[in-house]
Coordinates of C-alpha atoms in Angstrom, one line a residue:
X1 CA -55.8 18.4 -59.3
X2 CA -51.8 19.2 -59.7
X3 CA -52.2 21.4 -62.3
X4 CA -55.5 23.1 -60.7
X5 CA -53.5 24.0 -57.6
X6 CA -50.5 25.0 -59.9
X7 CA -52.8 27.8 -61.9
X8 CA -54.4 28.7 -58.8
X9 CA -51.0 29.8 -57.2
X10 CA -49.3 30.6 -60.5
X11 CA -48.9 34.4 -60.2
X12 CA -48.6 33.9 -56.5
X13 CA -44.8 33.8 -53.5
X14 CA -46.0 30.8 -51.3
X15 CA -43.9 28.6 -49.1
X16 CA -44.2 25.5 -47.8
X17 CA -45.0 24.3 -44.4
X18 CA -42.7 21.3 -43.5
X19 CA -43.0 18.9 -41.0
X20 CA -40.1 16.2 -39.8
X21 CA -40.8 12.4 -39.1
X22 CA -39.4 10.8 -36.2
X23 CA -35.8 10.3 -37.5
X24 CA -35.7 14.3 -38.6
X25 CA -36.7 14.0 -42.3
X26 CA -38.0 16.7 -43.6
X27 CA -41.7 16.5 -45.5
X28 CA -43.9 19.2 -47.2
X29 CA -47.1 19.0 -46.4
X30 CA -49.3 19.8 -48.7
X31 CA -49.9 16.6 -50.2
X32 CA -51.3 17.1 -54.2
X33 CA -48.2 19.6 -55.3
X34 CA -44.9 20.3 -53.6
X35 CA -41.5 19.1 -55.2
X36 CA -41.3 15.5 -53.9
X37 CA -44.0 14.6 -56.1
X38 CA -43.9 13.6 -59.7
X39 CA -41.9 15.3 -62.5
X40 CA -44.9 17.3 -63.6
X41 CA -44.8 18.5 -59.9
X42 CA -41.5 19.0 -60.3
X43 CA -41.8 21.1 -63.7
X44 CA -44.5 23.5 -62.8
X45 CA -42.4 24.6 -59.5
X46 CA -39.9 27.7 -59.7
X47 CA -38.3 29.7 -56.8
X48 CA -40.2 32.8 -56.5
X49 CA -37.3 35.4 -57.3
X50 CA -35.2 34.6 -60.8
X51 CA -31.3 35.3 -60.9
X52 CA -29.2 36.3 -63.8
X53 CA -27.8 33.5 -64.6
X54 CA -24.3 34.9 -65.6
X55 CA -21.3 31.9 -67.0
X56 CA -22.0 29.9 -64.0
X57 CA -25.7 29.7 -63.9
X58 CA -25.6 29.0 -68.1
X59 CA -22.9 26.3 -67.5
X60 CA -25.0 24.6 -64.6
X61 CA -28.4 24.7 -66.9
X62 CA -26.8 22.9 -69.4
X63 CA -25.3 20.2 -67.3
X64 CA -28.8 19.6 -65.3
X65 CA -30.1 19.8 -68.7
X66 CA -27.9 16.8 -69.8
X67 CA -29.0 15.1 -65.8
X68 CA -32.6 15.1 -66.8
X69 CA -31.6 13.1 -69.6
X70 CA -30.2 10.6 -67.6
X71 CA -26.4 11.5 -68.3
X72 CA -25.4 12.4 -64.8
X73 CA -22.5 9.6 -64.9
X74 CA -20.8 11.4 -67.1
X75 CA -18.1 14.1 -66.8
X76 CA -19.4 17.6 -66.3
X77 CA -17.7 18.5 -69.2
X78 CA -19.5 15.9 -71.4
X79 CA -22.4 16.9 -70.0
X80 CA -22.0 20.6 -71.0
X81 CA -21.1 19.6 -73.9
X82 CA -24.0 17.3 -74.9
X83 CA -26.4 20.5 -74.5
X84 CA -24.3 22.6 -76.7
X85 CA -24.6 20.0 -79.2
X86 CA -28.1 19.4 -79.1
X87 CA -28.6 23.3 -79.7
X88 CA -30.7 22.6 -82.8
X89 CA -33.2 20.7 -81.1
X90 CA -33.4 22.8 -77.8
X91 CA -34.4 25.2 -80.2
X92 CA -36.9 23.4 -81.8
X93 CA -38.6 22.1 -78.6
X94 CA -38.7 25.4 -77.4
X95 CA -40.1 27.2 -79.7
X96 CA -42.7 24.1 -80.8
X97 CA -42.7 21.3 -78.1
X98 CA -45.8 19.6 -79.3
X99 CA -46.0 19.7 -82.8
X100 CA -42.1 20.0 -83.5
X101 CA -39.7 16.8 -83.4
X102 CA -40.7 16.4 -79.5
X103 CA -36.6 15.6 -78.3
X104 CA -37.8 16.9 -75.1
X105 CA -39.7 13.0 -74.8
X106 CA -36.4 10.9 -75.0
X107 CA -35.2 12.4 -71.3
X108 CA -35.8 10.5 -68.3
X109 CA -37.6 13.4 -67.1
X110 CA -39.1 14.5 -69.8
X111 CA -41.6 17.7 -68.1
X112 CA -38.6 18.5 -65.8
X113 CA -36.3 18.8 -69.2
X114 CA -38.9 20.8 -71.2
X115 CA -38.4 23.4 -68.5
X116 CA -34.9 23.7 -68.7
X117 CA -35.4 23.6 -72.4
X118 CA -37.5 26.4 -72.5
X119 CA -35.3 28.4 -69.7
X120 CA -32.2 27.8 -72.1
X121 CA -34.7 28.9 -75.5
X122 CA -35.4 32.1 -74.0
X123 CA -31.8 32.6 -72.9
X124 CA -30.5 32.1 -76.4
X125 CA -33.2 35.1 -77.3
X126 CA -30.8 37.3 -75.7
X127 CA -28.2 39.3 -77.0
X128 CA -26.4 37.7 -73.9
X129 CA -27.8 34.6 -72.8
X130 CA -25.8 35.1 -69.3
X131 CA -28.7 38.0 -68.7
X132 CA -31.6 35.9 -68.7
X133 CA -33.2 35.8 -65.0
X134 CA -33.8 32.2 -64.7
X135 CA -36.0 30.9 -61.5
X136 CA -35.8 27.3 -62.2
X137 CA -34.0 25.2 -59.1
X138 CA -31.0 22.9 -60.3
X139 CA -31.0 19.7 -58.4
X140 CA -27.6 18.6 -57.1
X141 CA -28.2 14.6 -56.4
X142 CA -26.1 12.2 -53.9
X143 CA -24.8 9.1 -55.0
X144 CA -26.4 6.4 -53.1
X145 CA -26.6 8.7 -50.5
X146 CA -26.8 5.9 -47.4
X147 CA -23.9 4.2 -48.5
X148 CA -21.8 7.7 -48.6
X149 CA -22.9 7.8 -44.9
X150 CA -21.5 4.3 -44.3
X151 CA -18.5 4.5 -46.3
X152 CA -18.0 8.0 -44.1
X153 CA -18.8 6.5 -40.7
X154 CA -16.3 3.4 -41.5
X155 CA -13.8 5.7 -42.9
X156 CA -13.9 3.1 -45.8
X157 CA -11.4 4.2 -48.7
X158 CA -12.9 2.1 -50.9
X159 CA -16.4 2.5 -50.3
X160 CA -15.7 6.0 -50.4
X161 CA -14.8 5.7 -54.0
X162 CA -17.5 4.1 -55.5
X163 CA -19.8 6.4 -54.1
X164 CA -17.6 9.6 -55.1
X165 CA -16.7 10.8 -51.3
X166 CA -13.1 11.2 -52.9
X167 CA -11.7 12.9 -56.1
X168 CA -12.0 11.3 -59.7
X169 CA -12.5 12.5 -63.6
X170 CA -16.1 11.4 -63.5
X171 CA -18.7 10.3 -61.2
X172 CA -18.7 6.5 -60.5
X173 CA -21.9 4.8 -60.5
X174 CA -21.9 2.4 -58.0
X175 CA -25.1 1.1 -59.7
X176 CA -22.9 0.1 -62.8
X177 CA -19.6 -1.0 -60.8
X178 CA -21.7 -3.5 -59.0
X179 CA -23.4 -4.2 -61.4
X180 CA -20.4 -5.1 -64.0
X181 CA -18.9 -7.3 -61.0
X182 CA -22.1 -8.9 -60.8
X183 CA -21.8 -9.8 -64.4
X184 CA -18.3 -11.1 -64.9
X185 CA -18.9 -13.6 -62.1
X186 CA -22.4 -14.8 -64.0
X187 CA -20.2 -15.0 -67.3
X188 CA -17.8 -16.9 -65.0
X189 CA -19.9 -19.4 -63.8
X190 CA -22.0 -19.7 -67.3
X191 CA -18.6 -20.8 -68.9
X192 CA -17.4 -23.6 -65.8
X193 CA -19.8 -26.7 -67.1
X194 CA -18.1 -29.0 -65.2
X195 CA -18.9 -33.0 -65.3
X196 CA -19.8 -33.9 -62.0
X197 CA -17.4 -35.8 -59.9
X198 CA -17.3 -39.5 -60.5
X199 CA -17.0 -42.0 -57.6
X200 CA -13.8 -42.3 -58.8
X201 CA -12.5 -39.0 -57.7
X202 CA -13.1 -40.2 -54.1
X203 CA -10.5 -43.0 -54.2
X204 CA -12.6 -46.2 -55.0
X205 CA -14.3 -47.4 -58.0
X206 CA -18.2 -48.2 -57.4
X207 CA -17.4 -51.6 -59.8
X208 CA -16.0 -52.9 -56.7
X209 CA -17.3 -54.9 -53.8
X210 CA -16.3 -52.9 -50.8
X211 CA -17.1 -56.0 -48.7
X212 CA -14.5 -58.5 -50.5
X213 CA -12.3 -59.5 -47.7
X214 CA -8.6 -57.3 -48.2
X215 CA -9.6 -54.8 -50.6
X216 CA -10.3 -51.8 -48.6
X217 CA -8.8 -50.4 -45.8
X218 CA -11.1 -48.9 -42.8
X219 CA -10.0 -45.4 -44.0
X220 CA -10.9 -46.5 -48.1
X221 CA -14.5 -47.6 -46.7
X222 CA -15.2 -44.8 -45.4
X223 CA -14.6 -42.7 -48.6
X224 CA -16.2 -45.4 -50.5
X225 CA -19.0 -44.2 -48.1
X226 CA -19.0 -40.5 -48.7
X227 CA -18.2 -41.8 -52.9
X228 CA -21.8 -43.6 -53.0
X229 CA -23.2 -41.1 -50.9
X230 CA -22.5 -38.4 -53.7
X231 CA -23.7 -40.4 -56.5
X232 CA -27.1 -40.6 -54.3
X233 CA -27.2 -37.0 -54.2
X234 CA -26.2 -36.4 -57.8
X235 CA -29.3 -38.6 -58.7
X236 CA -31.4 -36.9 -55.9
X237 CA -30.4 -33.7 -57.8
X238 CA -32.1 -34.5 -61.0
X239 CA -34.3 -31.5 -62.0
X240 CA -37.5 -31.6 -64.2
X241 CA -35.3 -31.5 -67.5
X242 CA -33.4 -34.3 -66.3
X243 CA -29.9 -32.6 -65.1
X244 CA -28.1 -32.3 -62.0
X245 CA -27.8 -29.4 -59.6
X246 CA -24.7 -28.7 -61.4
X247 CA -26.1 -28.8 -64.9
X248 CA -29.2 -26.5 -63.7
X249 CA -27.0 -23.7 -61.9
X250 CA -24.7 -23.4 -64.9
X251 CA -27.6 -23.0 -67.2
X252 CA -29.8 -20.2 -65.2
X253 CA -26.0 -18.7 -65.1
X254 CA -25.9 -18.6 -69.1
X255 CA -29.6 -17.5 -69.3
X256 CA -28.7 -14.0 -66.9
X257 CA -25.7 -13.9 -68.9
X258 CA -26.4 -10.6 -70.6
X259 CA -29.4 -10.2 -68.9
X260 CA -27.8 -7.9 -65.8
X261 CA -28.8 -4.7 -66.3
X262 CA -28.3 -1.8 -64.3
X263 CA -31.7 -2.0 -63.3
X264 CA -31.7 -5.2 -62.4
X265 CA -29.5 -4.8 -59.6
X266 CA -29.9 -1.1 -58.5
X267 CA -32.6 -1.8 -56.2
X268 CA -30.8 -4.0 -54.1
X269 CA -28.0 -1.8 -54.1
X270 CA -30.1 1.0 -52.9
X271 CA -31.9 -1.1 -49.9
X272 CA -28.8 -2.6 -49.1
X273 CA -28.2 0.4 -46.3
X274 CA -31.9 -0.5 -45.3
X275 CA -30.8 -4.4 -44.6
X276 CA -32.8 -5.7 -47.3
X277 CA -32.9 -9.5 -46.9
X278 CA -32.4 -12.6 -49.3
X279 CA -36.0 -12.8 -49.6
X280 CA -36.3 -9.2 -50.6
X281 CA -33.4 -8.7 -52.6
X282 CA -34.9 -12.0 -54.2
X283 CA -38.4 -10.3 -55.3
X284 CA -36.8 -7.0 -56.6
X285 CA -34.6 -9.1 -58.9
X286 CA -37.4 -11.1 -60.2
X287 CA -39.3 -8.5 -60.8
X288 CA -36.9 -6.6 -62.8
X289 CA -36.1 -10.0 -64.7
X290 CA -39.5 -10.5 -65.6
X291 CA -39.7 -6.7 -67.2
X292 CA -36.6 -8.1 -69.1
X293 CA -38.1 -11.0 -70.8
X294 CA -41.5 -9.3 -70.8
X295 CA -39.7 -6.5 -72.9
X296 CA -38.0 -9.1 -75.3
X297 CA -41.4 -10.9 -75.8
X298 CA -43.1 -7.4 -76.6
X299 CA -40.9 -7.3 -79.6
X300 CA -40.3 -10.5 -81.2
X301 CA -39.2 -9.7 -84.2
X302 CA -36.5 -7.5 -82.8
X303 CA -35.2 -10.2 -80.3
X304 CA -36.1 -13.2 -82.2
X305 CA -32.5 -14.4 -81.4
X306 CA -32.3 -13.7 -78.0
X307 CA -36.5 -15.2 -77.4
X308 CA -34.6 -18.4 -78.7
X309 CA -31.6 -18.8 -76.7
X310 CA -33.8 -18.2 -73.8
X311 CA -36.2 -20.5 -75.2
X312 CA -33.8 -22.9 -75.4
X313 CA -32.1 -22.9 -71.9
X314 CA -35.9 -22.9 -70.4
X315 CA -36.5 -19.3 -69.7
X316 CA -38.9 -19.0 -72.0
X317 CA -41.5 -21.8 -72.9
X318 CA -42.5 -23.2 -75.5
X319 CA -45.5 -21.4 -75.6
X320 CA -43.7 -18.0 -76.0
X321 CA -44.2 -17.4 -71.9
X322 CA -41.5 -16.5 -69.8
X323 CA -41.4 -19.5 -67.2
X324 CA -41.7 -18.1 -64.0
X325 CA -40.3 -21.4 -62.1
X326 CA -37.0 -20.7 -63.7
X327 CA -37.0 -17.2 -63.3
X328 CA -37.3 -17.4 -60.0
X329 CA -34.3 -19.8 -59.7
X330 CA -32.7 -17.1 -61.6
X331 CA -33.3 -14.2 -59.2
X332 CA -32.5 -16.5 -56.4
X333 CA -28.9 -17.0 -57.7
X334 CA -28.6 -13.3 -59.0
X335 CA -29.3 -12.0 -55.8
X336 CA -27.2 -14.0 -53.7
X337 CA -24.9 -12.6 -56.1
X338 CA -25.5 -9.2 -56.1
X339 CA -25.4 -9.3 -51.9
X340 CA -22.0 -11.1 -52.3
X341 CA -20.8 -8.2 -54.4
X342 CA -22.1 -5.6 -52.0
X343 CA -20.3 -7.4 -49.1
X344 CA -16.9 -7.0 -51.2
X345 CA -17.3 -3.5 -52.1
X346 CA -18.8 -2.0 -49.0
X347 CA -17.2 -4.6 -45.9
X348 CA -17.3 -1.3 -43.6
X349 CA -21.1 -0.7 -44.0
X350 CA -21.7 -4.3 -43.2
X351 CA -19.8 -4.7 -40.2
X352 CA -21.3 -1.3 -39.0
X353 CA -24.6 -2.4 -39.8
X354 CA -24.0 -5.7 -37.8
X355 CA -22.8 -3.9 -34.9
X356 CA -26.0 -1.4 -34.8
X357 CA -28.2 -4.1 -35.1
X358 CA -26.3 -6.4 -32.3
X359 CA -26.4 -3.0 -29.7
X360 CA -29.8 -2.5 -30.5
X361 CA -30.8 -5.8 -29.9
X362 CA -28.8 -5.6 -26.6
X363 CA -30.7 -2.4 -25.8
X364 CA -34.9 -4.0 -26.7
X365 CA -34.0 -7.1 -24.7
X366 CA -34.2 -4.4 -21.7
X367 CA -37.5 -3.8 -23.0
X368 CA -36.5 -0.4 -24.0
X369 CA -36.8 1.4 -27.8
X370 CA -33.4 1.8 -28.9
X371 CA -33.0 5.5 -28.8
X372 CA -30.5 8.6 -29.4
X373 CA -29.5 12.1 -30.2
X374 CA -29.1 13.2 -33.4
X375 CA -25.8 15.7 -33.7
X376 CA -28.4 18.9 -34.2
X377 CA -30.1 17.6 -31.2
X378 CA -32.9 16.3 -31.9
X379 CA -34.0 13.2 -29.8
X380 CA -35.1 10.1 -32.1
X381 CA -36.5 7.2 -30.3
X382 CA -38.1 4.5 -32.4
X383 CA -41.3 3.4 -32.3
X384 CA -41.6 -0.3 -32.9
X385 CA -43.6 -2.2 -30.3
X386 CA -45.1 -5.5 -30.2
X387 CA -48.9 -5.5 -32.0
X388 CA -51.7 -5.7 -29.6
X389 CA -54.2 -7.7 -31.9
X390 CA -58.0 -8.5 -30.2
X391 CA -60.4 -10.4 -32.7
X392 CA -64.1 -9.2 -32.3
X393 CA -66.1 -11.9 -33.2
X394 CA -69.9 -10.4 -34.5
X395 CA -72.5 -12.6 -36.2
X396 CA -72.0 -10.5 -39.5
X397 CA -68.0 -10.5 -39.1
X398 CA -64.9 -10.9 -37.6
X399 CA -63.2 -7.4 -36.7
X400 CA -59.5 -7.1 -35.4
X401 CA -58.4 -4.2 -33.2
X402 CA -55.0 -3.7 -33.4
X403 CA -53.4 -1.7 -29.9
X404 CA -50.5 0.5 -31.1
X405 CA -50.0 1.6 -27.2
X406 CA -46.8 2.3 -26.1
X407 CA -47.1 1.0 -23.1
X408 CA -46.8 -2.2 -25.1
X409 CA -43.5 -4.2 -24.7
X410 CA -40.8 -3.3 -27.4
X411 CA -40.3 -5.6 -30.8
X412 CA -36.5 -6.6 -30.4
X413 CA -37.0 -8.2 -33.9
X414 CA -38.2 -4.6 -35.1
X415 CA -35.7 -2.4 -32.7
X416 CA -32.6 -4.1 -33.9
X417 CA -33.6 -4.6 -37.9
X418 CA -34.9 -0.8 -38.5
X419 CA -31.8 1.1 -36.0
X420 CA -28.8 0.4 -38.9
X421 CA -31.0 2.5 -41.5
X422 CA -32.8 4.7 -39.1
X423 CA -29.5 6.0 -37.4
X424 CA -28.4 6.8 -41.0
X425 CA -31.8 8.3 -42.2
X426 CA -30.9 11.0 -39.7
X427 CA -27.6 11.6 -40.5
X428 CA -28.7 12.2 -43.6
X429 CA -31.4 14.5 -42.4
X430 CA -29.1 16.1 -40.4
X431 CA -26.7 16.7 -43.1
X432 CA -29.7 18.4 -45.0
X433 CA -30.8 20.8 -42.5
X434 CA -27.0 22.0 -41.9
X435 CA -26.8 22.6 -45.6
X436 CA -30.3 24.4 -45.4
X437 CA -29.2 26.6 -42.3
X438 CA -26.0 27.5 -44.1
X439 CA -27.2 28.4 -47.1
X440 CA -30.0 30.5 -45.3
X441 CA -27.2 32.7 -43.4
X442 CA -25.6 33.4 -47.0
X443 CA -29.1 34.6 -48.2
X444 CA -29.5 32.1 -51.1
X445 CA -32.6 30.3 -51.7
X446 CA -32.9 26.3 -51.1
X447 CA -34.5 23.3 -51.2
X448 CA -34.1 19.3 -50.6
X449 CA -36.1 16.0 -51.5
X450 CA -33.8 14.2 -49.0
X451 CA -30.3 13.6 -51.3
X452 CA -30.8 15.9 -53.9
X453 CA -30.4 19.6 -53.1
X454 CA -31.9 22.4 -55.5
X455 CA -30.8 26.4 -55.9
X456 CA -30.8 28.8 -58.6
X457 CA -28.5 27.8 -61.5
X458 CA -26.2 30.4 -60.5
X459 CA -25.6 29.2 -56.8
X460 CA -25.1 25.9 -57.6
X461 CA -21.0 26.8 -57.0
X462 CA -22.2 27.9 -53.7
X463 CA -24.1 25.4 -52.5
X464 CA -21.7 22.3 -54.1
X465 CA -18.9 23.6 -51.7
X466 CA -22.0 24.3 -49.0
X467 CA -22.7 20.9 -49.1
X468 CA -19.6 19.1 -48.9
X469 CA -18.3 21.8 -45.8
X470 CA -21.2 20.5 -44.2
X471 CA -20.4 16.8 -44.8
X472 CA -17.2 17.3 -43.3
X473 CA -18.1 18.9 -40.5
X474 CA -20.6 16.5 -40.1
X475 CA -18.3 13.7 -39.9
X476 CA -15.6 15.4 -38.2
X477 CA -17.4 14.7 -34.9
X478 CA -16.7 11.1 -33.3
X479 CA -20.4 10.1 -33.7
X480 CA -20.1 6.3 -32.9
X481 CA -18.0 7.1 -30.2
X482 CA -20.8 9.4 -29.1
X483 CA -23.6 6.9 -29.7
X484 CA -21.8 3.8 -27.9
X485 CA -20.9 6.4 -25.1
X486 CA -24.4 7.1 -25.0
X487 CA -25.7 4.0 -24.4
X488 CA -23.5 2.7 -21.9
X489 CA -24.4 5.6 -20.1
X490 CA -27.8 4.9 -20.0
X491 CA -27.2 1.0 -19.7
X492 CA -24.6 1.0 -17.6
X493 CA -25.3 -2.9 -17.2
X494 CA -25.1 -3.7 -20.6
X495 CA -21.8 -5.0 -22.1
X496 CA -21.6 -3.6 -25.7
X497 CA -19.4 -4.8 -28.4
X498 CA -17.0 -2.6 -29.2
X499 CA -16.5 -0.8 -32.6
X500 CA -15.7 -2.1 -35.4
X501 CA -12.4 -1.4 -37.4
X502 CA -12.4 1.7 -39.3
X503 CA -10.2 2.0 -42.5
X504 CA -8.3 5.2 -43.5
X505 CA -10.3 7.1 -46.3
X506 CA -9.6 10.8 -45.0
X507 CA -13.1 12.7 -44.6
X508 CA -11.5 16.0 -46.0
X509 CA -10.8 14.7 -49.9
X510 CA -15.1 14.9 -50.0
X511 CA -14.0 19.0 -50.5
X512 CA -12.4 18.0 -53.8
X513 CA -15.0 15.1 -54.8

């Protein structure tokens, strides 16, 4: 159906119709083929005027060129340098993709990079590549684009620099950097097997009768108490392989040890803004664990050494199946991990987050939706109400009606757990459409899936120092002050709590990031 819509419209201009959700961002709507689809959505779709692309345009191909192959943490130099280097097989790709040596099928993206290819192979036809008249969009992405808003809202320095709001030689991934803290402290706790504490450690020695008339003191009793109360836990503690608490944490330590891979943490980094919970944070770990051991037990004769560690420490069973039971102990410490690290890096965002939440809490107890004004104007007021649920009760079936009314009292669970992320969903929106206007008055063609911003290869200058002008000015304004002065306006009753701390990381360095 994508690519039937794509031939239909292939020689044709169009545009597409957009509409904005509650919080201001911006959707297409025609559902089957538009550019936040899939990367064969992606591929097929070209602004409908091409651009010489001129030293800037050729320099930015090359570099998306390199992002499609999943390099984009890497200097733009390296970057523009990893296509020139791979010459030879842009070439080849180009001139046969599907019968050739098929390089194109190692990127991440690998449709999205066979159009670039093929925009760079017909370049190099030229006597001057910098002539060709390319129409493909270059994306420009954020780096975990609702921390960026947090770390700019908190004016946190650090926060600021793991998600690239201020200068450095090369983009950080904040994906990586938590994920490497993540890992030193497994490798730390995998390597401090520790002997529980004897009753000894307490002061007393269990070999003696704590009743023999002189021996203890009142004060010695008592930690003869708390001595044999230990030992009773310790013995409580004993897990199915017969070890203690102790023993079983230190092992599921030394079986994630190695096992932390970017892509086991990433998605709790990236729902972190959206308050993910334990329990969720939890579930996307697992999940990503189990593709690890899934992927080791795919190829056994590749990871035979690793299938028998893992074996070994209970990961694996005997059977050759992962063991789920112990996987899920191992997601469960992982992610209690991976939050801990998030609450070190980012302290800003979490204080900010648990002031939103506490306001709009304050705000739904008044039976009211928690709601506000985003800096382009648009009012955003959230939606969440209690479900009205009526069970029909039929001789065939039972049918429930659910009453989405508003005239239905206000979740306060639901008002205070979705206004941290949806107050930074339209910042972020608004960010976008201040980009899109500003690039509109200099005449240059745009377009956004949320974070990542797309021109023609040779306004990708343009629209980086578009885009961070726009930040800036963004966050120039005092928007908490503006949202807590909007509320106690409107709940003049209300006591608030009042802002948190900021820290000093100076908005204007995001012109040089």
């Amino acid at each position: 159906l994508k690519l039937d819509i794509a031939e239909r419209f292939r020689n044709d201009a169009f545009y597409f119709p957009y509409n904005v959700d509650f919080r201001g961002r911006a959707y297409p709507l025609p559902p089957n083929l538009n550019h936040l689809g899939s990367d064969v959505c992606r591929a097929v779709l070209q602004f409908a005027e091409p651009k010489r692309l001129g030293d800037d345009g050729l320099y930015w191909l090359r570099v998306h060129l390199a992002n499609l192959f999943g390099l984009a943490k890497r200097s733009l130099e390296e970057r523009h340098q990893f296509a020139l280097d791979r010459h030879a097989d842009i070439l080849d790709s180009f001139t046969n993709p599907m019968r050739g040596k098929q390089w194109w099928l190692e990127a991440e993206e690998p449709w999205q990079a066979l159009a670039c290819i093929c925009e760079l192979g017909r370049a190099s036809l030229l006597e001057d590549p910098r002539d060709h008249l390319c129409a493909l969009p270059v994306h420009m992405d954020g780096s975990c684009n609702g921390l960026q808003h947090y770390a700019a809202l908190g004016r946190d320095r650090e926060g600021g620099k793991q998600v690239n709001l201020i200068p450095g030689d090369e983009p950080r991934d904040v994906y990586e950097g938590v994920r490497a803290l993540v890992a030193q402290k497994v490798a730390a706790d995998a390597r401090s097997w520790v002997t529980p504490s004897p009753p000894e450690a307490f002061g007393v020695s269990l070999e003696e009768d704590p009743h023999d008339e002189g021996m203890l003191s009142p004060e010695e009793a008592a930690r003869e108490e708390i001595a044999r109360a230990a030992q009773d836990e310790i013995e409580r503690s004993k897990s199915r392989r017969g070890e203690t608490e102790k023993e079983a944490a230190v092992r599921r330590a030394q079986i994630v040890d190695g096992l932390v891979s970017r892509k086991v943490v990433k998605q709790t980094v990236m729902t972190s803004v959206y308050g993910v919970t334990f329990v969720g944070a939890r579930q996307q770990v697992l999940a990503r664990l189990q593709d690890v051991v899934e992927d080791l037990l795919t190829h056994p004769e590749d990871n035979a050494e690793e299938i028998a560690r893992l074996t070994e420490l209970g990961a694996i069973t005997p059977d050759g199946d992962a063991d789920d039971d112990e996987l899920y102990h191992c997601a469960c410490y992982v992610a209690s991990l991976t939050l801990e690290v998030l609450e070190e890096l980012f302290t800003s965002a979490r204080q900010l987050m648990a002031w939103m939440a506490q306001c709009a809490r304050l705000v739904a107890q008044h039976d009211q939706p928690v709601s506000w004004i985003t800096p382009l104007g648009l009012p955003v007021v959230q939606p969440y109400r209690r479900d009205g649920q009526h069970a029909v009760r039929t001789l065939a079936q039972t049918v429930v009606l659910v009453d989405h009314s508003d005239k239905l009292p206000v979740s306060v669970t639901k008002q205070k757990s979705a206004f941290p992320p949806n107050y930074v969903h339209s910042l972020d929106s608004t960010h976008m459409l201040m980009t899109a206007n500003e690039m509109d008055h200099r005449g240059l063609r745009f377009a956004a899936v949320h974070d990542s911003y797309w021109t023609h290869a040779c306004d990708v200058p343009v629209m980086n120092d578009t885009l961070r002008r726009q930040f800036l000015a963004l966050y120039e304004e005092p928007l908490l002050e503006q949202l807590l002065e909007s509320f106690q306006l409107r709940y003049p009753g209300v006591e608030f709590p009042p802002l948190p701390p900021r820290g000093d990381l100076d908005v204007t360095e995001v012109l040089a990031a």
